[in-house]
Amino acid sequence: MSTTDTRPVTPTSAEVPDGGIRHHSKRGPAGRALTWTQVRAALPAALRKLDPRLLSGSPVMFVVEVGAALTTVLAVIQPDVFAWWITVWLWATVLFATLAESVAESRGRAQASTLRATQQQTTARKVAAAQDTLDTGTRLDLLPTVEVASSSLQVRDVVVVEAGETIPGDGDVIEGVASVDESAITGESAPVIRESGGDRSAVTGGTVVLSDRIVVRITAPAGSTFVDRMIALVEGSERQKTPNEVALNILLTSLTIVFLLAVATLQPFAVYSGSRQSLLVLVALLVCLIPTTIGALLSAIGIAGMDRLVQRNVLAMSGRAVEAAGDIDVLLLDKTGTITYGNRRATEVLPVGSIGPRDLAAAARLASLADETPEGRSIVDLVDATYASSGGEPDELPAGAELVPFTAQTRMSGVDLPAGDGGRGVRRIRKGAGSAVQRWVHSTGAHVLPAEEAELAAHVDAVSRLGGTPLVVAEQVGEAPARILGVVRLKDVVKTGMRERFDQLRAMGIRSVMVTGDNVVTARAIAAEAGVDDVLAEATPEDKLALIRREQEGGRLVAMAGDGTNDAPALAQSDVGVAMNTGTSAAKEAGNMVDLDSDPTKLIEIVEIGKQLLITRGALTTFSVANDVAKYFAILPAMFVGLFPQLGVLNVMRLSSPESAILSAVIFNALVILALIPLSLRGVRYRPASASSLLQRNLLIYGVGGLVAPFVGIKLIDLLVSLLPGL
């Protein structure tokens, strides 16, 4: 299909007619956070992770493994039932920690297996012409092609893909429009439209063209495509510890060193008190006192947070981005395609002064021929449909005409027509945002008549108050001052359910800002209908970037969603930049997250997942520190009650014997890790609330729970352990 095709773009899979908010597919396991099948599949990897070289990355668990190895030696030298039970449960503690990480990673491997199925060696039809001859205006799909292997494609190679063929590599559509099946990547069965000249130009290797023909310029070499990066990310091979995770690791390491020194000083007292297997008991004490619970689950929590995003078809390029999402203060959202349905449509022309509707429509059409945006194409569609039905013929471009394409900086498009028979000079027509066109008109020395200015203002105000977007059309003939011809109405429709979404954001303490190129009146009308907190109107890429920097200078974290090349600078500057999979390659490279469903409203879910990650880490850290208190009451009396009978009053749990008390504490310490693996994978449930409310809830449930649970758990285990022979 040629580039002059102006059929309206159909909604993407993210724009479904079920109320505006799509239902996201879950690519990962849902429901139960941990199954026996997952445990069995992850067990071999967990055993491999017992390698000290691998475990050294977690200082807490490395100390536990060293302790387990030491007790193994002691049990061999002095065989004893008590020593062997302690040794077994210390090794179990280490194994449960590696199992937690392995189960989390196994989900990523399952995702990777699905993605690898999309990678296949295909034959690509590469345009044979030299690269420097491909920008001459010739229809690229008519040039000779040669068949090559998809693995041999290089950046900037140009390929032709027809209906039924697999797109051989990542790239941008530079000619044509086609329906593409992306279900292998997104999990969605509904096809999407990919076309040249807009923000839906990016295509992914492994997807299939269903109709028509497109010409694609390759943007990534084989081996570093989007799917390759997805596989590396979901497998965890590129996962790096986040700043908060590193800081918590340092804290846990410091606590471990402190307890190690403290326990070492108890050795003389233990020997003097005649404690049975004194060194073995001290190892057990150390393992129970250091923060083993959070040390064992910390890595799994981070991996699971990224996995929850993958289940919602969002790929985070780093754990830092997921973490930052939980601390977001300001959320920037584009109006079109996010708050409103994509692709505003031209619905009406409103002439000014003595200009007739037909003349205005013809001028608007000519000025829109160079506008490859869906809005520009809709103007051509409107004029063609209107005059075709009334028997008229739309104006065609004469020879020598020069098109002026639309850019985000000028916010105008147009055409320069050669002098006609009258010889009055070049006729320049411009169409675009009202302020931009009026500046152009004034730059020609024109002074708009008060009556025409009032009529123009009335049209703009009427369109804006109804939530539409007014585009102004003007022309200049020769060196005469330009004149305004009228207004084209573009209609926007706010997605249903958006107000409720923004109410959720406010409950989280997040301020929403709608970013649009529309004038202030139009922007505020849409914002009021959608429930947005603030507006940035008539925004250029530089304005977006400046706004983000101002917010960041004020100490706030900013998130933004975008899909166009003009969004790339702002996406790169944002703390959380979510690029749409339907967008351009530049946008996907600039963002630190990619939404495969191309649903910008999913930013709200991303923020919730980020907050859930932070809350889960905080909750389990609180629980881990709190449950150490009960272990003091279990082990210290058991160690020194022979030397200091007065310590018997600390045996509040009335444990059966010193040996059963120590062993019960070690067993509980191991089992609590296993019990918390499902919670670390699923995450603590998040409800929109203030930070103080969340902290209070966290302390009440996991702080108090961490104090009470060990007393109950150790006592119950002691009742069973006391029945073991030899203790």
Coordinates of N, CA, C and O in Angstrom, one line a residue, residues 499-611:
R499 N -11.6 9.2 35.5 CA -11.7 10.0 36.8 C -11.4 9.1 38.0 O -10.8 9.5 38.9
E500 N -11.9 7.9 38.0 CA -11.7 6.9 39.1 C -10.2 6.6 39.2 O -9.7 6.5 40.3
R501 N -9.5 6.5 38.1 CA -8.1 6.3 38.1 C -7.3 7.4 38.8 O -6.4 7.2 39.6
F502 N -7.7 8.6 38.4 CA -7.0 9.8 39.0 C -7.3 10.0 40.4 O -6.5 10.5 41.2
D503 N -8.5 9.6 40.8 CA -8.9 9.6 42.3 C -7.9 8.6 43.0 O -7.5 8.9 44.2
Q504 N -7.6 7.5 42.4 CA -6.7 6.5 43.1 C -5.3 7.2 43.2 O -4.6 7.0 44.2
L505 N -4.9 7.9 42.2 CA -3.6 8.6 42.3 C -3.5 9.6 43.4 O -2.5 9.6 44.1
R506 N -4.6 10.4 43.5 CA -4.6 11.3 44.6 C -4.5 10.7 46.0 O -3.9 11.2 46.9
A507 N -5.2 9.5 46.1 CA -5.2 8.8 47.4 C -3.8 8.3 47.7 O -3.4 8.1 48.8
M508 N -3.0 8.0 46.6 CA -1.6 7.6 46.8 C -0.7 8.8 47.1 O 0.5 8.7 47.3
G509 N -1.2 10.0 47.0 CA -0.4 11.2 47.2 C 0.4 11.6 45.9 O 1.4 12.3 46.0
I510 N -0.1 11.2 44.7 CA 0.6 11.5 43.5 C -0.2 12.6 42.7 O -1.5 12.5 42.6
R511 N 0.5 13.6 42.2 CA -0.2 14.7 41.4 C -0.1 14.3 40.0 O 1.0 14.0 39.5
S512 N -1.2 14.4 39.3 CA -1.2 14.1 37.8 C -1.2 15.3 37.0 O -1.8 16.3 37.4
V513 N -0.5 15.3 35.9 CA -0.3 16.4 35.0 C -0.6 16.0 33.6 O 0.0 15.0 33.1
M514 N -1.6 16.6 33.0 CA -1.9 16.2 31.6 C -1.1 17.1 30.7 O -1.1 18.4 30.8
V515 N -0.4 16.5 29.7 CA 0.5 17.2 28.8 C -0.1 17.2 27.4 O -0.5 16.1 26.9
T516 N -0.3 18.3 26.8 CA -0.9 18.4 25.5 C -0.4 19.6 24.7 O 0.0 20.6 25.3
G517 N -0.5 19.5 23.4 CA -0.2 20.6 22.5 C -1.4 21.5 22.3 O -1.3 22.5 21.6
D518 N -2.6 21.2 22.9 CA -3.8 22.0 22.7 C -3.6 23.3 23.5 O -2.8 23.5 24.3
N519 N -4.5 24.2 23.1 CA -4.5 25.5 23.8 C -5.0 25.3 25.3 O -5.6 24.3 25.6
V520 N -4.8 26.4 26.1 CA -5.1 26.2 27.5 C -6.6 25.9 27.8 O -6.9 25.1 28.6
V521 N -7.5 26.6 27.0 CA -8.9 26.4 27.3 C -9.3 25.0 27.0 O -10.0 24.3 27.8
T522 N -8.9 24.5 25.8 CA -9.2 23.1 25.5 C -8.6 22.1 26.5 O -9.3 21.2 27.0
A523 N -7.4 22.4 26.9 CA -6.7 21.5 27.8 C -7.5 21.4 29.2 O -7.6 20.4 29.8
R524 N -7.9 22.6 29.6 CA -8.5 22.6 30.9 C -9.9 22.0 30.9 O -10.4 21.4 31.9
A525 N -10.6 22.1 29.8 CA -11.9 21.4 29.6 C -11.7 19.9 29.7 O -12.5 19.2 30.4
I526 N -10.8 19.4 29.0 CA -10.5 17.9 29.0 C -10.1 17.5 30.4 O -10.5 16.5 31.0
A527 N -9.2 18.3 31.0 CA -8.7 18.0 32.4 C -9.8 17.9 33.4 O -9.8 17.1 34.3
A528 N -10.7 18.9 33.3 CA -11.8 18.9 34.2 C -12.7 17.7 34.1 O -13.2 17.1 35.1
E529 N -12.9 17.3 32.8 CA -13.8 16.1 32.6 C -13.1 14.9 33.1 O -13.8 14.0 33.6
A530 N -11.8 14.8 32.9 CA -11.1 13.6 33.3 C -10.7 13.5 34.8 O -10.4 12.5 35.3
G531 N -10.6 14.7 35.4 CA -10.3 14.7 36.8 C -8.8 14.9 37.1 O -8.3 14.4 38.1
V532 N -8.1 15.4 36.1 CA -6.6 15.6 36.2 C -6.3 16.8 37.1 O -7.0 17.8 37.2
D533 N -5.2 16.7 37.9 CA -4.9 17.8 38.8 C -4.3 19.0 38.2 O -4.6 20.2 38.6
D534 N -3.5 18.9 37.1 CA -2.8 20.1 36.5 C -2.7 19.8 35.0 O -2.8 18.7 34.5
V535 N -2.3 20.9 34.3 CA -2.3 20.9 32.9 C -1.0 21.6 32.4 O -0.7 22.6 32.9
L536 N -0.4 21.0 31.4 CA 0.7 21.7 30.6 C 0.2 21.8 29.2 O 0.2 20.8 28.5
A537 N -0.3 23.0 28.8 CA -0.9 23.2 27.5 C 0.1 23.7 26.5 O 1.1 24.3 26.9
E538 N -0.2 23.6 25.2 CA 0.6 24.0 24.1 C 2.1 23.6 24.3 O 3.0 24.4 24.2
A539 N 2.3 22.3 24.7 CA 3.6 21.9 25.2 C 4.4 21.4 24.0 O 3.9 20.7 23.1
T540 N 5.6 21.9 23.9 CA 6.6 21.4 23.0 C 7.5 20.3 23.7 O 7.4 20.2 24.9
P541 N 8.3 19.6 23.0 CA 9.2 18.7 23.7 C 10.1 19.4 24.7 O 10.4 18.8 25.8
E542 N 10.5 20.6 24.4 CA 11.3 21.3 25.3 C 10.5 21.7 26.6 O 11.1 21.7 27.7
D543 N 9.2 22.0 26.4 CA 8.4 22.3 27.6 C 8.3 21.1 28.5 O 8.3 21.3 29.7
K544 N 8.1 19.9 27.9 CA 8.0 18.7 28.8 C 9.3 18.5 29.5 O 9.2 18.2 30.7
L545 N 10.4 18.7 28.9 CA 11.7 18.4 29.5 C 11.9 19.5 30.6 O 12.3 19.1 31.7
A546 N 11.5 20.7 30.4 CA 11.7 21.7 31.4 C 10.8 21.5 32.6 O 11.2 21.7 33.8
L547 N 9.6 21.0 32.4 CA 8.7 20.7 33.5 C 9.2 19.6 34.4 O 9.2 19.7 35.6
I548 N 9.7 18.5 33.7 CA 10.3 17.4 34.5 C 11.5 17.9 35.3 O 11.6 17.5 36.5
R549 N 12.3 18.7 34.7 CA 13.5 19.1 35.5 C 13.1 20.0 36.6 O 13.7 20.0 37.7
R550 N 12.1 20.9 36.5 CA 11.6 21.7 37.6 C 11.1 20.9 38.7 O 11.4 21.2 39.9
E551 N 10.3 19.9 38.4 CA 9.8 19.0 39.4 C 10.9 18.2 40.1 O 10.9 18.1 41.4
Q552 N 11.9 17.8 39.4 CA 13.0 17.0 40.0 C 13.9 17.9 40.8 O 14.4 17.5 41.9
E553 N 14.0 19.2 40.4 CA 14.8 20.1 41.2 C 14.1 20.4 42.6 O 14.8 20.7 43.6
G554 N 12.8 20.2 42.6 CA 12.1 20.4 43.9 C 12.1 19.1 44.7 O 11.4 19.0 45.7
G555 N 12.9 18.1 44.3 CA 13.0 16.9 45.1 C 11.9 15.9 44.8 O 11.8 14.9 45.6
R556 N 11.2 16.0 43.7 CA 10.1 15.1 43.4 C 10.6 14.1 42.3 O 11.4 14.5 41.5
L557 N 10.0 12.9 42.4 CA 10.3 11.9 41.4 C 9.1 11.9 40.3 O 8.0 12.0 40.7
V558 N 9.5 11.8 39.1 CA 8.5 12.1 38.0 C 8.4 10.8 37.1 O 9.5 10.2 36.8
A559 N 7.2 10.4 36.8 CA 7.0 9.3 35.8 C 6.2 9.9 34.6 O 5.5 10.8 34.7
M560 N 6.5 9.3 33.5 CA 5.9 9.8 32.2 C 5.7 8.6 31.3 O 6.6 7.7 31.2
A561 N 4.7 8.6 30.5 CA 4.5 7.7 29.4 C 4.5 8.4 28.1 O 4.0 9.5 28.0
G562 N 5.1 7.8 27.1 CA 5.2 8.4 25.8 C 5.4 7.4 24.7 O 5.8 6.2 25.0
D563 N 5.2 7.7 23.5 CA 5.3 6.8 22.4 C 6.0 7.4 21.1 O 6.4 6.7 20.2
G564 N 6.2 8.7 21.1 CA 6.8 9.3 19.9 C 8.2 9.7 20.1 O 8.8 9.7 21.2
T565 N 8.9 9.9 19.0 CA 10.3 10.4 19.0 C 10.4 11.7 19.8 O 11.4 11.9 20.4
N566 N 9.4 12.5 19.6 CA 9.4 13.8 20.4 C 9.3 13.6 21.9 O 9.6 14.5 22.6
D567 N 8.9 12.4 22.3 CA 8.8 12.2 23.8 C 10.1 11.6 24.3 O 10.3 11.5 25.5
A568 N 11.0 11.3 23.5 CA 12.3 10.6 23.9 C 13.1 11.4 24.9 O 13.5 10.9 25.9
P569 N 13.3 12.7 24.7 CA 14.1 13.5 25.7 C 13.4 13.5 27.1 O 14.1 13.3 28.1
A570 N 12.1 13.6 27.1 CA 11.4 13.6 28.4 C 11.4 12.2 29.0 O 11.5 12.1 30.3
L571 N 11.3 11.2 28.2 CA 11.3 9.8 28.8 C 12.7 9.5 29.4 O 12.8 8.9 30.5
A572 N 13.7 10.0 28.7 CA 15.1 9.8 29.3 C 15.3 10.5 30.5 O 16.0 10.1 31.4
Q573 N 14.7 11.7 30.7 CA 14.9 12.6 31.9 C 14.1 12.1 33.0 O 14.5 12.3 34.2
S574 N 12.9 11.5 32.8 CA 12.0 11.0 33.8 C 12.7 9.9 34.7 O 13.5 9.2 34.2
D575 N 12.3 9.9 36.0 CA 12.7 8.8 36.8 C 12.2 7.5 36.4 O 12.8 6.5 36.5
V576 N 10.9 7.5 36.0 CA 10.3 6.3 35.4 C 9.7 6.7 34.0 O 8.7 7.5 34.0
G577 N 10.3 6.3 33.0 CA 9.8 6.6 31.6 C 9.3 5.3 31.0 O 10.0 4.4 30.7
V578 N 8.0 5.3 30.7 CA 7.3 4.1 30.2 C 7.0 4.4 28.7 O 6.2 5.2 28.4
A579 N 7.7 3.6 27.9 CA 7.5 3.8 26.4 C 6.5 2.7 25.9 O 6.5 1.6 26.4
M580 N 5.7 3.1 25.0 CA 4.7 2.2 24.4 C 5.3 1.3 23.4 O 6.1 1.8 22.6
N581 N 4.9 0.1 23.4 CA 5.5 -0.8 22.4 C 5.1 -0.5 21.0 O 5.8 -0.8 20.0
T582 N 3.9 0.3 20.8 CA 3.5 0.7 19.5 C 4.3 1.9 19.1 O 4.1 2.3 17.9
G583 N 5.1 2.5 19.9 CA 5.8 3.8 19.6 C 7.0 3.6 18.8 O 7.3 2.5 18.3
T584 N 7.7 4.6 18.7 CA 8.9 4.6 17.8 C 10.1 4.0 18.6 O 10.1 3.8 19.8
S585 N 11.1 3.6 17.8 CA 12.3 3.0 18.4 C 13.0 3.9 19.3 O 13.5 3.5 20.4
A586 N 13.0 5.2 19.0 CA 13.7 6.2 19.8 C 13.0 6.3 21.2 O 13.7 6.4 22.2
A587 N 11.7 6.2 21.3 CA 11.0 6.3 22.5 C 11.3 5.0 23.4 O 11.5 5.1 24.6
K588 N 11.3 3.9 22.8 CA 11.6 2.6 23.5 C 13.1 2.6 24.0 O 13.4 2.1 25.1
E589 N 14.0 3.2 23.3 CA 15.4 3.3 23.7 C 15.5 4.2 24.9 O 16.3 4.1 25.8
A590 N 14.7 5.3 24.9 CA 14.9 6.4 25.9 C 14.2 6.0 27.2 O 14.7 6.3 28.3
G591 N 13.1 5.2 27.2 CA 12.4 4.8 28.4 C 13.1 3.7 29.2 O 14.0 3.0 28.6
N592 N 12.8 3.6 30.5 CA 13.4 2.5 31.3 C 12.3 1.4 31.5 O 12.6 0.5 32.3
M593 N 11.2 1.6 30.9 CA 10.1 0.5 30.9 C 9.5 0.5 29.5 O 9.4 1.6 28.9
V594 N 9.0 -0.6 29.1 CA 8.2 -0.7 27.9 C 6.9 -1.5 28.1 O 7.0 -2.6 28.7
D595 N 5.8 -0.9 27.8 CA 4.5 -1.5 27.9 C 4.1 -2.2 26.6 O 3.9 -1.5 25.6
L596 N 4.1 -3.5 26.7 CA 3.8 -4.3 25.5 C 2.4 -4.1 25.0 O 2.1 -4.3 23.8
D597 N 1.5 -3.7 25.9 CA 0.1 -3.5 25.6 C -0.2 -2.1 25.1 O -1.3 -1.8 24.6
S598 N 0.8 -1.2 25.2 CA 0.7 0.2 24.8 C -0.5 0.9 25.4 O -1.3 1.5 24.7
D599 N -0.7 0.7 26.7 CA -1.8 1.3 27.4 C -1.2 2.3 28.4 O -0.7 1.9 29.5
P600 N -1.1 3.6 28.1 CA -0.5 4.5 29.0 C -1.1 4.6 30.4 O -0.4 5.0 31.3
T601 N -2.4 4.3 30.5 CA -3.0 4.3 31.8 C -2.4 3.2 32.7 O -2.6 3.3 34.0
K602 N -1.7 2.3 32.2 CA -1.1 1.3 33.0 C 0.0 1.9 33.9 O 0.5 1.2 34.9
L603 N 0.4 3.1 33.7 CA 1.3 3.8 34.6 C 0.8 3.7 36.1 O 1.6 3.6 37.0
I604 N -0.5 3.7 36.2 CA -1.0 3.7 37.6 C -0.7 2.3 38.2 O -0.4 2.2 39.4
E605 N -0.9 1.2 37.4 CA -0.6 -0.1 37.9 C 0.9 -0.2 38.2 O 1.3 -0.9 39.2
I606 N 1.7 0.4 37.4 CA 3.2 0.3 37.6 C 3.6 1.0 38.9 O 4.4 0.5 39.7
V607 N 2.9 2.1 39.2 CA 3.2 2.8 40.5 C 2.8 1.9 41.7 O 3.5 1.8 42.7
E608 N 1.6 1.2 41.5 CA 1.1 0.3 42.6 C 2.1 -0.8 42.8 O 2.4 -1.2 43.9
I609 N 2.6 -1.4 41.7 CA 3.6 -2.5 41.8 C 4.9 -2.0 42.5 O 5.5 -2.7 43.4
G610 N 5.3 -0.8 42.1 CA 6.5 -0.2 42.8 C 6.3 0.0 44.3 O 7.2 -0.3 45.1
K611 N 5.2 0.5 44.6 CA 4.9 0.7 46.0 C 4.8 -0.6 46.8 O 5.2 -0.8 47.9

